[in-house]
Coordinates of C-alpha atoms in Angstrom, one line a residue:
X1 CA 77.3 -146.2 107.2
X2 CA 73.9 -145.5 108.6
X3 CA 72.5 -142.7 110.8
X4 CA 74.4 -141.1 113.5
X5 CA 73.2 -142.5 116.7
X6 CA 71.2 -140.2 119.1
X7 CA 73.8 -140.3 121.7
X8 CA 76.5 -138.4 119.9
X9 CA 77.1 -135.1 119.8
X10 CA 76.1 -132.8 116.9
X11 CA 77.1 -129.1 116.9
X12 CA 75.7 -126.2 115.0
X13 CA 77.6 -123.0 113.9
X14 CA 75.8 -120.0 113.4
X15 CA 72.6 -119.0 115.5
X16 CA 70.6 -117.6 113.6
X17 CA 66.8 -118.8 112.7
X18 CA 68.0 -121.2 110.5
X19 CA 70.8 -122.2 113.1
X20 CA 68.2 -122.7 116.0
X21 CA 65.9 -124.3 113.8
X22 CA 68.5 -127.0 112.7
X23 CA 69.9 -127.1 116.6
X24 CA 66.3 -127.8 117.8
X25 CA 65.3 -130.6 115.7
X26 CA 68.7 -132.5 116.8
X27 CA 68.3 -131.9 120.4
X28 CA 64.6 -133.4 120.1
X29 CA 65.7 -136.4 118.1
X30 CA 67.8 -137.3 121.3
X31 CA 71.7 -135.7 120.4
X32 CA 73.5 -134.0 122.8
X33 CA 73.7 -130.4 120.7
X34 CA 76.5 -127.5 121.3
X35 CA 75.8 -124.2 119.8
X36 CA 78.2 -122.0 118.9
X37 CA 78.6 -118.3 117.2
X38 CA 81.4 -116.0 116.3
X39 CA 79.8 -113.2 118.2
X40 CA 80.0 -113.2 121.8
X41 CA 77.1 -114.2 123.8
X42 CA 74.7 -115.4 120.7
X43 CA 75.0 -118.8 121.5
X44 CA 74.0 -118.6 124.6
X45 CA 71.0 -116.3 123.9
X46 CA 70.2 -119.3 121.0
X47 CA 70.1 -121.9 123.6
X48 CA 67.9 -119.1 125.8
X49 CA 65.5 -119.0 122.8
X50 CA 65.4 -122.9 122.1
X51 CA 64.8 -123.2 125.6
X52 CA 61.3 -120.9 125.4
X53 CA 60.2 -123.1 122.3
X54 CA 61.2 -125.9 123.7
X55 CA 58.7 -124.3 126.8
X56 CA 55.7 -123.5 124.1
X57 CA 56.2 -127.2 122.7
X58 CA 54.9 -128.5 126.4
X59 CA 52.4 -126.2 126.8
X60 CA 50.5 -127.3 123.6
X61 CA 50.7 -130.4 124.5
X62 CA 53.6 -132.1 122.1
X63 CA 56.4 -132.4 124.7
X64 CA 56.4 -133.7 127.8
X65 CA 57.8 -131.9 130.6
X66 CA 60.4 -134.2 131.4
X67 CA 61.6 -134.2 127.7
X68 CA 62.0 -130.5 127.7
X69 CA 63.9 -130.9 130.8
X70 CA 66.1 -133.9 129.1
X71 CA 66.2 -131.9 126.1
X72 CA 67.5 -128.8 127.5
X73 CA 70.2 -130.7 130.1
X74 CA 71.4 -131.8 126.6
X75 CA 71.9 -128.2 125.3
X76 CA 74.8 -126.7 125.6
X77 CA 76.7 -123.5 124.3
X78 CA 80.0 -123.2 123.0
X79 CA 82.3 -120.4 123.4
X80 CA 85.3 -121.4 121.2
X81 CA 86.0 -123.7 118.2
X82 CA 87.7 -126.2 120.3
X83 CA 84.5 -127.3 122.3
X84 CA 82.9 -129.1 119.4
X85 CA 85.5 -131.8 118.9
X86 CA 83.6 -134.5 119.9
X87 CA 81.2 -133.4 117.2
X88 CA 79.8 -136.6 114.8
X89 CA 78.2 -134.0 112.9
X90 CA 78.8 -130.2 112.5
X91 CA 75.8 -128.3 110.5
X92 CA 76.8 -124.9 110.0
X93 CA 74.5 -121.8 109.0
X94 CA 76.3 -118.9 108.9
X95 CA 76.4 -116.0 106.6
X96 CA 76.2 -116.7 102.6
X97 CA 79.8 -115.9 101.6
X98 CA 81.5 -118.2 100.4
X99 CA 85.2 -117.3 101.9
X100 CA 83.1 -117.2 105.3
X101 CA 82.0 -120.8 105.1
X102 CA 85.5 -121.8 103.3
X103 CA 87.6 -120.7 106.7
X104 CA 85.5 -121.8 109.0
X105 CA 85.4 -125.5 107.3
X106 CA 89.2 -125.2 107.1
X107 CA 89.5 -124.5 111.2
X108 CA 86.9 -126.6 111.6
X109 CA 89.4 -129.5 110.0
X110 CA 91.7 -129.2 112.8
X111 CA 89.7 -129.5 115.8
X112 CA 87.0 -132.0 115.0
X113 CA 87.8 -136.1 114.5
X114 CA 88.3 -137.8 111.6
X115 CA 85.0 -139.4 111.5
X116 CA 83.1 -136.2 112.1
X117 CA 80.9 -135.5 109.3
X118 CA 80.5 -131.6 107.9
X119 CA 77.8 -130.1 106.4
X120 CA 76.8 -127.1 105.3
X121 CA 73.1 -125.8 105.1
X122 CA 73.9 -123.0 102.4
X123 CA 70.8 -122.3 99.6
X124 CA 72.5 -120.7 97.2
X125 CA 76.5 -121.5 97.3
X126 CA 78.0 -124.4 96.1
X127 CA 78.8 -127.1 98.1
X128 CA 81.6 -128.1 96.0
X129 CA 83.2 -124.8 96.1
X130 CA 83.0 -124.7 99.6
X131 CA 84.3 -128.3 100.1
X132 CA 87.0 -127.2 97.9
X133 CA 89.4 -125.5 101.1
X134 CA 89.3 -128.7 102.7
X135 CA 91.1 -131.5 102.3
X136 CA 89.4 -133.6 103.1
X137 CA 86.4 -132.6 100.7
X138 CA 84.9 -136.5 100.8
X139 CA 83.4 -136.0 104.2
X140 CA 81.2 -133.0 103.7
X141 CA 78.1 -132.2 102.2
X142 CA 75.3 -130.2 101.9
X143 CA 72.1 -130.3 104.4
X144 CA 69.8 -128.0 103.1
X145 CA 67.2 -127.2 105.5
X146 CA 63.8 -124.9 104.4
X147 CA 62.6 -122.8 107.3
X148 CA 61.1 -123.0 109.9
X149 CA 63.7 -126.2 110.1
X150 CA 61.6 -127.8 112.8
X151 CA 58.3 -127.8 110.8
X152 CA 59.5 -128.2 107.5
X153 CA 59.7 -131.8 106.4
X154 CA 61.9 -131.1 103.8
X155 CA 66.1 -131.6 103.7
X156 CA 68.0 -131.7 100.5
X157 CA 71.2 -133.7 100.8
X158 CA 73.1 -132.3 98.4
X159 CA 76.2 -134.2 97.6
X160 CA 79.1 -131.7 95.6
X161 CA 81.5 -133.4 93.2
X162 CA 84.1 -134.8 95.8
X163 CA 81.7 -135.8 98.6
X164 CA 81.8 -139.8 99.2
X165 CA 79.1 -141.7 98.9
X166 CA 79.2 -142.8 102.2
X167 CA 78.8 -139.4 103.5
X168 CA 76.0 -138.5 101.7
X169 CA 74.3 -141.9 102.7
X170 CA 75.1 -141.1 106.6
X171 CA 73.6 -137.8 106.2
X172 CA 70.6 -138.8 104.4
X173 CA 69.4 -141.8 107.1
X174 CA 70.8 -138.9 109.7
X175 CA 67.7 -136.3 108.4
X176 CA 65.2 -139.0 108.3
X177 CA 66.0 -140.1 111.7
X178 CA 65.2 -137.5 112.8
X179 CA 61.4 -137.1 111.8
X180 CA 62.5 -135.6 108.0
X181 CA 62.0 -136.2 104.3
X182 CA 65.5 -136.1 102.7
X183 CA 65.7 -136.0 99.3
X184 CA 69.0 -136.6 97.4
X185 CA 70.6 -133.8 94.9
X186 CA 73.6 -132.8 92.7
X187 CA 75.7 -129.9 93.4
X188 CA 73.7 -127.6 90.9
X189 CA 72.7 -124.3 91.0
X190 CA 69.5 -123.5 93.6
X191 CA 69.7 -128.2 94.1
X192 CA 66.3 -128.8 93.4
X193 CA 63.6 -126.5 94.9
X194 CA 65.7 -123.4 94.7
X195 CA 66.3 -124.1 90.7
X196 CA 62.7 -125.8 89.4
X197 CA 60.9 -123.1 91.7
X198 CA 62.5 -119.9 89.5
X199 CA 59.7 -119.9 86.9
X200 CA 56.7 -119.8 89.4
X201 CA 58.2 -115.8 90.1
X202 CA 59.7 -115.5 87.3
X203 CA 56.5 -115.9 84.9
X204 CA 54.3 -113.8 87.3
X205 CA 57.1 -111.1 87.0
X206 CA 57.5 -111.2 83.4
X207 CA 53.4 -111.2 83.2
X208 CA 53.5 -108.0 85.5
X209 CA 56.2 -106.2 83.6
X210 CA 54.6 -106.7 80.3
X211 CA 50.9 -105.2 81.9
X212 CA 48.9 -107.9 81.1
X213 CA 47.7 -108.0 84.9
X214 CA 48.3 -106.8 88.4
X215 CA 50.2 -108.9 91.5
X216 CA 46.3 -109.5 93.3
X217 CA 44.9 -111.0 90.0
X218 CA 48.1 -113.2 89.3
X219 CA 48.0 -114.3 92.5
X220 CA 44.7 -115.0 92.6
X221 CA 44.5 -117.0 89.0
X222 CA 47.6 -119.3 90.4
X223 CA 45.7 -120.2 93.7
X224 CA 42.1 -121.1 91.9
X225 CA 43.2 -122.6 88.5
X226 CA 46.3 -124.4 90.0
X227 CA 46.0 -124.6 93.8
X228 CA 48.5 -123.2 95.1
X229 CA 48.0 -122.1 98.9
X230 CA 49.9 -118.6 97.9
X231 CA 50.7 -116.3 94.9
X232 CA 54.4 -115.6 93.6
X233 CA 53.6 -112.2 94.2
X234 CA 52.4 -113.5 98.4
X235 CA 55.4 -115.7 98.5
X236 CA 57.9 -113.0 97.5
X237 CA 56.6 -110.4 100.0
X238 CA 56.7 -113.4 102.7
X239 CA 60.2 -114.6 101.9
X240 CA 61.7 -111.1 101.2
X241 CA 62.0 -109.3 97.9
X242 CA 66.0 -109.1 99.1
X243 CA 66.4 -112.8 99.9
X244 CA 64.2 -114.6 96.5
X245 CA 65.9 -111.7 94.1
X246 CA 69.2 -113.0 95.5
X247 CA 68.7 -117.0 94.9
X248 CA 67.1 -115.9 91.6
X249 CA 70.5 -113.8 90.7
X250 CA 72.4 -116.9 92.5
X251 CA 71.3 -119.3 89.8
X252 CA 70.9 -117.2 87.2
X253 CA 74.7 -116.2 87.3
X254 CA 75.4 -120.3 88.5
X255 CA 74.5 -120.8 85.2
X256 CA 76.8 -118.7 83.2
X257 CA 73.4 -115.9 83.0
X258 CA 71.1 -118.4 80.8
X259 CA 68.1 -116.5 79.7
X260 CA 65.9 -119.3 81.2
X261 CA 67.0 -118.1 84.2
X262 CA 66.7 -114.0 84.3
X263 CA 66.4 -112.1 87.0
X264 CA 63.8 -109.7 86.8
X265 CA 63.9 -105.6 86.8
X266 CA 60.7 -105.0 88.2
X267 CA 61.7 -106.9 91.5
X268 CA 65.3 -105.1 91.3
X269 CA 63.8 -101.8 91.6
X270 CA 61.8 -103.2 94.6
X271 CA 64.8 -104.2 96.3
X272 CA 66.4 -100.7 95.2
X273 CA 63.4 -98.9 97.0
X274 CA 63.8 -100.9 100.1
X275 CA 60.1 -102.4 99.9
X276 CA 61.4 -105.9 100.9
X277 CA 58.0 -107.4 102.0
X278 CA 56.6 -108.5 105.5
X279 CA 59.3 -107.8 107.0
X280 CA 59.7 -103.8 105.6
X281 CA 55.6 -103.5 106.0
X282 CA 55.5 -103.0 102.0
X283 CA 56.5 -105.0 99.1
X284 CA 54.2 -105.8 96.1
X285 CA 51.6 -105.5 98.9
X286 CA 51.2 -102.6 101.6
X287 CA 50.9 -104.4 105.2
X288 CA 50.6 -101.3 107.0
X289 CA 47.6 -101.0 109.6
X290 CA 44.6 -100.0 107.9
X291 CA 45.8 -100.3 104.5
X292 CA 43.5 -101.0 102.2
X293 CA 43.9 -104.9 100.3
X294 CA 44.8 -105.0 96.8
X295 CA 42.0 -106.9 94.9
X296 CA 42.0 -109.2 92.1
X297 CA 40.3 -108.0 88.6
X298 CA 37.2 -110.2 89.1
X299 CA 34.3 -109.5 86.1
X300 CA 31.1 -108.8 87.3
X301 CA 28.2 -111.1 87.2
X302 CA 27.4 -111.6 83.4
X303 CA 24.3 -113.6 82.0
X304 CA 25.3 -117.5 80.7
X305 CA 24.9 -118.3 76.8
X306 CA 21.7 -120.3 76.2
X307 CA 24.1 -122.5 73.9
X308 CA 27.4 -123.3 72.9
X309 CA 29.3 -125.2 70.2
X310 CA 32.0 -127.2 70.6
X311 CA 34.3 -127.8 67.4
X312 CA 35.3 -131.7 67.1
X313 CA 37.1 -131.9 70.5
X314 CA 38.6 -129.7 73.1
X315 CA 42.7 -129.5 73.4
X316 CA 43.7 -132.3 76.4
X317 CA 43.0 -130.8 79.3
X318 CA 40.1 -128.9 79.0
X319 CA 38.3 -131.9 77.6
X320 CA 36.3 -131.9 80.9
X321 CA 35.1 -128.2 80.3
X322 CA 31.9 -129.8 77.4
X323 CA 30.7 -132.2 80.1
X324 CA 31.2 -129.0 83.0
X325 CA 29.4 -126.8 80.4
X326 CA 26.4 -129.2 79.8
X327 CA 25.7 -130.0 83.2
X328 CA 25.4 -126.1 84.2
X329 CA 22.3 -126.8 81.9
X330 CA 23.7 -125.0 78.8
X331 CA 22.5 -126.4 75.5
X332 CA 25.9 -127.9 73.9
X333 CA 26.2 -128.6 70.1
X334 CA 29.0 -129.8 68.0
X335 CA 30.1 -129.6 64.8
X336 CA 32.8 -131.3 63.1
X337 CA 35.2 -127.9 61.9
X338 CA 37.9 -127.1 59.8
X339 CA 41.2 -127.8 61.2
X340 CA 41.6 -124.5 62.2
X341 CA 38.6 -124.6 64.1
X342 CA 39.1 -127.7 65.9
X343 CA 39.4 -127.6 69.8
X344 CA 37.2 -124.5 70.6
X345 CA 34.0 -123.0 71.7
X346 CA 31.8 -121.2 69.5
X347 CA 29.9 -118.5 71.9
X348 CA 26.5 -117.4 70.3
X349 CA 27.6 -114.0 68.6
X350 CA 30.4 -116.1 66.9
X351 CA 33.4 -115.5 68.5
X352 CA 35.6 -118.3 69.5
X353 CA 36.8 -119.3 73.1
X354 CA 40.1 -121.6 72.8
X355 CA 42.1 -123.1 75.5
X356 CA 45.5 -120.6 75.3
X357 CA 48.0 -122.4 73.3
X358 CA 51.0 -119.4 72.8
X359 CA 49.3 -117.7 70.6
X360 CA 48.1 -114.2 71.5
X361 CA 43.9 -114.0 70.6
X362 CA 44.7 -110.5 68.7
X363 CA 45.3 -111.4 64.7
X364 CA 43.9 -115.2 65.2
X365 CA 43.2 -116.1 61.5
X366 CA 39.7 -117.7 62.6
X367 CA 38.2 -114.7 63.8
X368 CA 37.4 -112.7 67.1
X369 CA 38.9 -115.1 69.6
X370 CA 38.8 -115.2 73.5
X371 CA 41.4 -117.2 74.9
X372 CA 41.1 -118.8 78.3
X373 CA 44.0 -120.0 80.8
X374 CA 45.2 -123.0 81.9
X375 CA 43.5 -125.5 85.2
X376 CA 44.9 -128.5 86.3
X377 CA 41.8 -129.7 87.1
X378 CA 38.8 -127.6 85.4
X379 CA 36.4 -128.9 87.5
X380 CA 38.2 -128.0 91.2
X381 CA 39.5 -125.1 89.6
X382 CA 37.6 -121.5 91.4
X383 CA 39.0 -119.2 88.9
X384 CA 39.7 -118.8 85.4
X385 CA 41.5 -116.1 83.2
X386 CA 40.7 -115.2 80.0
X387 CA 42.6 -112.8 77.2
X388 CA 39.9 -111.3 75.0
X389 CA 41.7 -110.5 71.1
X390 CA 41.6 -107.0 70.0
X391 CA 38.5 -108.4 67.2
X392 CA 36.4 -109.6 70.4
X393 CA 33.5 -107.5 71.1
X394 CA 32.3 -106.3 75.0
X395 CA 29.7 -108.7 74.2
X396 CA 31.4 -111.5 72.6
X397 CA 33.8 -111.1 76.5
X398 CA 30.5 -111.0 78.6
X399 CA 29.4 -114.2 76.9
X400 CA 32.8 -115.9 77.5
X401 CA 32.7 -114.6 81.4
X402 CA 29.1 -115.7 81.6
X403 CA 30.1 -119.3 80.3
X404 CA 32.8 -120.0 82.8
X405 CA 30.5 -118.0 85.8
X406 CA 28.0 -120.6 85.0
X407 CA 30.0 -123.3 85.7
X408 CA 30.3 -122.1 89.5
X409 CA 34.2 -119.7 88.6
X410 CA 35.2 -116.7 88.7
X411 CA 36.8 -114.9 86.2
X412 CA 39.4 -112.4 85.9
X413 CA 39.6 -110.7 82.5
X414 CA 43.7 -110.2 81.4
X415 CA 45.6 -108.4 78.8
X416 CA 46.2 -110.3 75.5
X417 CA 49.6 -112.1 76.7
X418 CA 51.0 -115.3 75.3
X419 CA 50.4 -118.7 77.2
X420 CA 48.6 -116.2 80.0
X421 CA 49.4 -117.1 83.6
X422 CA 48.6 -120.4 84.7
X423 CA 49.5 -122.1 81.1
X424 CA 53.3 -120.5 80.9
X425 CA 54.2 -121.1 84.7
X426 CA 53.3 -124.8 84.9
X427 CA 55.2 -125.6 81.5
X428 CA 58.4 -123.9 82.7
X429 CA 58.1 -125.5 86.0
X430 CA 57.8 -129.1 84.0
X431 CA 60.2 -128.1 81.6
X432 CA 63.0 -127.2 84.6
X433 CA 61.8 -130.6 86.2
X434 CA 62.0 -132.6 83.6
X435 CA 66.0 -130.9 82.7
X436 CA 67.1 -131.2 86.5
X437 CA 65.9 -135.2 86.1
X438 CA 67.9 -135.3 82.7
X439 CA 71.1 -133.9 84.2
X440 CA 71.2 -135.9 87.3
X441 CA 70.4 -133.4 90.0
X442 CA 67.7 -135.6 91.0
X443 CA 65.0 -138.3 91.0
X444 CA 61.8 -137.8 89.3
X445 CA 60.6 -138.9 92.5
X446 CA 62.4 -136.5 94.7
X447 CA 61.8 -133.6 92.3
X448 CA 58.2 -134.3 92.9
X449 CA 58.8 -134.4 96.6
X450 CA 60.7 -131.8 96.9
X451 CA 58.5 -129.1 95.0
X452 CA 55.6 -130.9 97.2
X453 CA 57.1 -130.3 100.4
X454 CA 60.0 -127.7 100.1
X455 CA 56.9 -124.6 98.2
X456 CA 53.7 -126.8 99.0
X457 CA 52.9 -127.2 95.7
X458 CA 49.6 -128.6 95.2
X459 CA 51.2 -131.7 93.0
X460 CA 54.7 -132.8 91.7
X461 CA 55.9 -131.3 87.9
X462 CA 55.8 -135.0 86.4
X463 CA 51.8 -135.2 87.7
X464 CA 51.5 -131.8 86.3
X465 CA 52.7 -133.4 83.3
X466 CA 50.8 -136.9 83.2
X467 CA 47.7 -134.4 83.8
X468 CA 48.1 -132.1 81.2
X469 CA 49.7 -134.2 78.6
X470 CA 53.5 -133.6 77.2
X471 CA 52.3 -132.9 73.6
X472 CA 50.2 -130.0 75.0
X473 CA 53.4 -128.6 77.2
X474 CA 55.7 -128.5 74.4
X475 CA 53.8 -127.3 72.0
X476 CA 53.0 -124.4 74.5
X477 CA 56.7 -123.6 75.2
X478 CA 57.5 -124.0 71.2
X479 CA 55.3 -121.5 70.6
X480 CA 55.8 -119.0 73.1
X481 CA 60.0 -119.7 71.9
X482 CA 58.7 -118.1 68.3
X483 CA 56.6 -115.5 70.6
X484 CA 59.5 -114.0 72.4
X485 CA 63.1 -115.0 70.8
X486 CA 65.0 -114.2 73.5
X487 CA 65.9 -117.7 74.7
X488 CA 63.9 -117.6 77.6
X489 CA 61.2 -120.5 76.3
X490 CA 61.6 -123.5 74.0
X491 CA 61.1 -127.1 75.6
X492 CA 64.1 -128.2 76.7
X493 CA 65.9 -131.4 75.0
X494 CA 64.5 -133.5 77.7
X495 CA 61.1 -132.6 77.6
X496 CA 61.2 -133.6 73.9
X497 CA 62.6 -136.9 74.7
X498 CA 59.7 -137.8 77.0
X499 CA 57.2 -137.8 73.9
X500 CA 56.3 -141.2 72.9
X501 CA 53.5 -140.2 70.7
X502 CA 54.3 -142.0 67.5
X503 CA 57.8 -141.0 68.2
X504 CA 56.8 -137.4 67.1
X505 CA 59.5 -134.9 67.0
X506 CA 59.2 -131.0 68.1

């Protein structure tokens, strides 16, 4: 089978954002598109409302006007079941219960034809128990869209344990004729965005709860040491504390409550409070008129070391930082250390800046030691953490915050927490990519899509992890396993398998 052709009809239940968003990017692909809702008169009010962006779309200049007027002729709202029989395709996007979507599949049975395909666009329900009232179960499957539906690229066809193949194939070459990137994915908990994105708010949570630094500066280290265009703590208060605690709990109880996968208390009692986010004017943020922004902790300007030594070799990837560190014209050394020693920075009043590894600084066996946070690229990178040990002196911390100002960053100055920010969050989020690839939810290729497109992440988790280097990543989440022992860390089996280096074993 290949993509429904743009002359049939596709019809979408449920009117909500989601709903219109779906409806609208059918109509403009050329289907003739019947809404329809439960409640009386939303459908019509949806096909009011597609109509105005339909009307904005013209006046900017990416619609013609004959188009919108084609494109709304095809519109067309539905007041009972019975007026989408001639349906090739019916998305629906209604509430997230599951005995909701589970009758209205089973009515759905008995009014559309046998070659109508069904879908469901659910985020956090599985599309195999949903499937499971039907019976014909083969012929439905999961379109997951990510809102807003018609400027997101992104659809995950999710195909649940009885869907045919053939299904999931028409559905597929169905998305991407229509101007999107499908991506293929098992019927797991959260499919692929949803489940590899927990650990991006799930390490900035845990960070918060343990004190080691505030939502600005987390933020804030995230966007200029990895790129990304917004913080956990942003991205929560824009999707709703309510909505991301609920697909965190979703997955977390999808898989039998795995401590990987814990939902956090701090965002609980958010939710409790009613401080959702945007959309309640205050979440982790205050977005109230006037109120005053919350700042990162950024150190004040501090005077660069004349000199620095580097031991043997820096740890993989902060290799870059002796070349960064000699062109901001300060005097470099080495010296061939103690093992140790090896892969640091000896500042002039002796104390020693090391990439983090898991290891708090506090207690390090080789002295007062400053550790410094993860980049994916050192030399792009606008900010950098560090974790000063309880042995490091003010100075030894101005020297270290002078060092990393010099090289053009600035620095935000964190408690003593293992793997810090950046270092913990893009292990776990390799860690869950590299376990979704092993189980079969996905392609390494789609995974990488996916987090690319579905959160705008600044790269995909296997070029985080060609970056970076495997070794480095495992030896990260090994350590912080032996940090907390709760379950939480440890590299998963399949992150072990992907080391080649002379077959070493974790």
């Amino acid at each position: 089978m290949t993509a429904i052709e743009a002359g049939r009809t596709v019809a979408v239940v449920g009117t909500g954002t989601m709903g219109q968003g779906i409806a609208q990017v059918a109509l403009v692909a050329g289907h003739p598109v019947r809404l329809y809702d439960a409640l009386p008169g939303r459908a019509a009010e949806a096909a009011e409302a597609i109509g105005r962006r339909l009307d904005r779309l013209v006046e900017k200049g990416r619609m013609a006007p004959a188009e919108r007027a084609a494109a709304r002729a095809r519109l067309t709202p539905a007041t009972e079941l019975p007026q989408l029989a001639d349906a090739a395709l019916v998305v629906e996007a209604i509430v997230e219960e599951l005995g909701a979507k589970q009758e209205l599949f089973a009515t759905l049975e008995d009014v559309v034809g046998e070659d109508c395909l069904l879908a469901t666009n659910t985020s956090s329900l599985s599309v195999t128990a949903v499937a499971g009232a039907l019976r014909r179960p083969g012929r439905f499957v999961g379109l997951h869209f990510f809102n807003p539906a018609p400027l997101l690229p992104l659809v995950e066809v999710v195909s649940g344990f009885t869907t045919d193949s053939s299904a999931a194939i028409t559905a597929y070459e169905t998305a991407a004729a229509w101007g999107k990137t499908p991506v293929r994915s098992a019927d797991t908990p959260g499919f692929i965005v949803n489940r590899i994105a927990r650990p991006f708010y799930a390490e900035a949570l845990r960070v918060y709860e343990e004190r080691a630094a505030d939502p600005a500066t987390v933020d804030a280290v995230l966007r200029g040491s990895c790129g990304f265009r917004m913080g956990p703590f942003e991205l929560m208060d824009l999707i709703g504390q309510d909505v991301n605690e609920a697909v965190t709990r979703s997955v977390w109880e999808g898989f039998f409550r795995d401590p990987k996968f814990t939902p956090s208390l701090a965002q609980r009692r958010l939710v409790e409070a009613g401080l959702l986010g945007r959309k309640t004017g205050r979440g982790w943020y205050d977005y109230a008129d006037g109120a005053p922004g919350q700042q990162p902790h950024t150190a004040e300007p501090c005077p660069a070391p004349a000199a620095a030594t580097v031991h043997t070799h820096l740890a993989g990837p902060a290799a870059v930082l002796q070349e960064l560190i000699e062109e901001a014209g300060i005097k470099v050394s080495r010296d061939r250390a103690p093992e140790e020693h090896k892969g640091c920075i000896r500042l002039p009043g002796g104390a020693r800046l090391a990439l983090t590894d898991g290891h708090p600084a506090t207690g390090d066996p080789s002295g007062p030691t400053i550790r410094f946070d993860l980049a994916l690229d050192y030399r792009a990178a606008t900010r950098i953490a560090l974790a000063p040990g309880a042995e490091a002196s003010e100075q030894d911390v101005r020297e270290a915050v002078g060092l990393f100002q010099a090289l053009g960053k600035e620095v935000s100055v964190i408690d003593d927490v293992p793997g810090m920010i950046a270092a913990r969050t893009v292990a776990m989020i390799v860690d869950f990519a590299a376990d979704a690839e092993a189980r079969g939810v996905a392609s390494r290729e789609d995974i990488d899509t996916a987090m690319r497109l579905g959160v705008n992440y600044p790269g995909g988790p296997s070029e985080w992890a060609a970056r970076v280097g495997r070794h480095w990543l495992c030896d990260l989440l090994e350590t912080l396993r032996h940090q907390y022992a709760d379950g939480r860390y440890g590299p998963s089996r399949a992150l072990r398998r992907s080391l080649k280096l002379n077959g070493r074993m974790l």
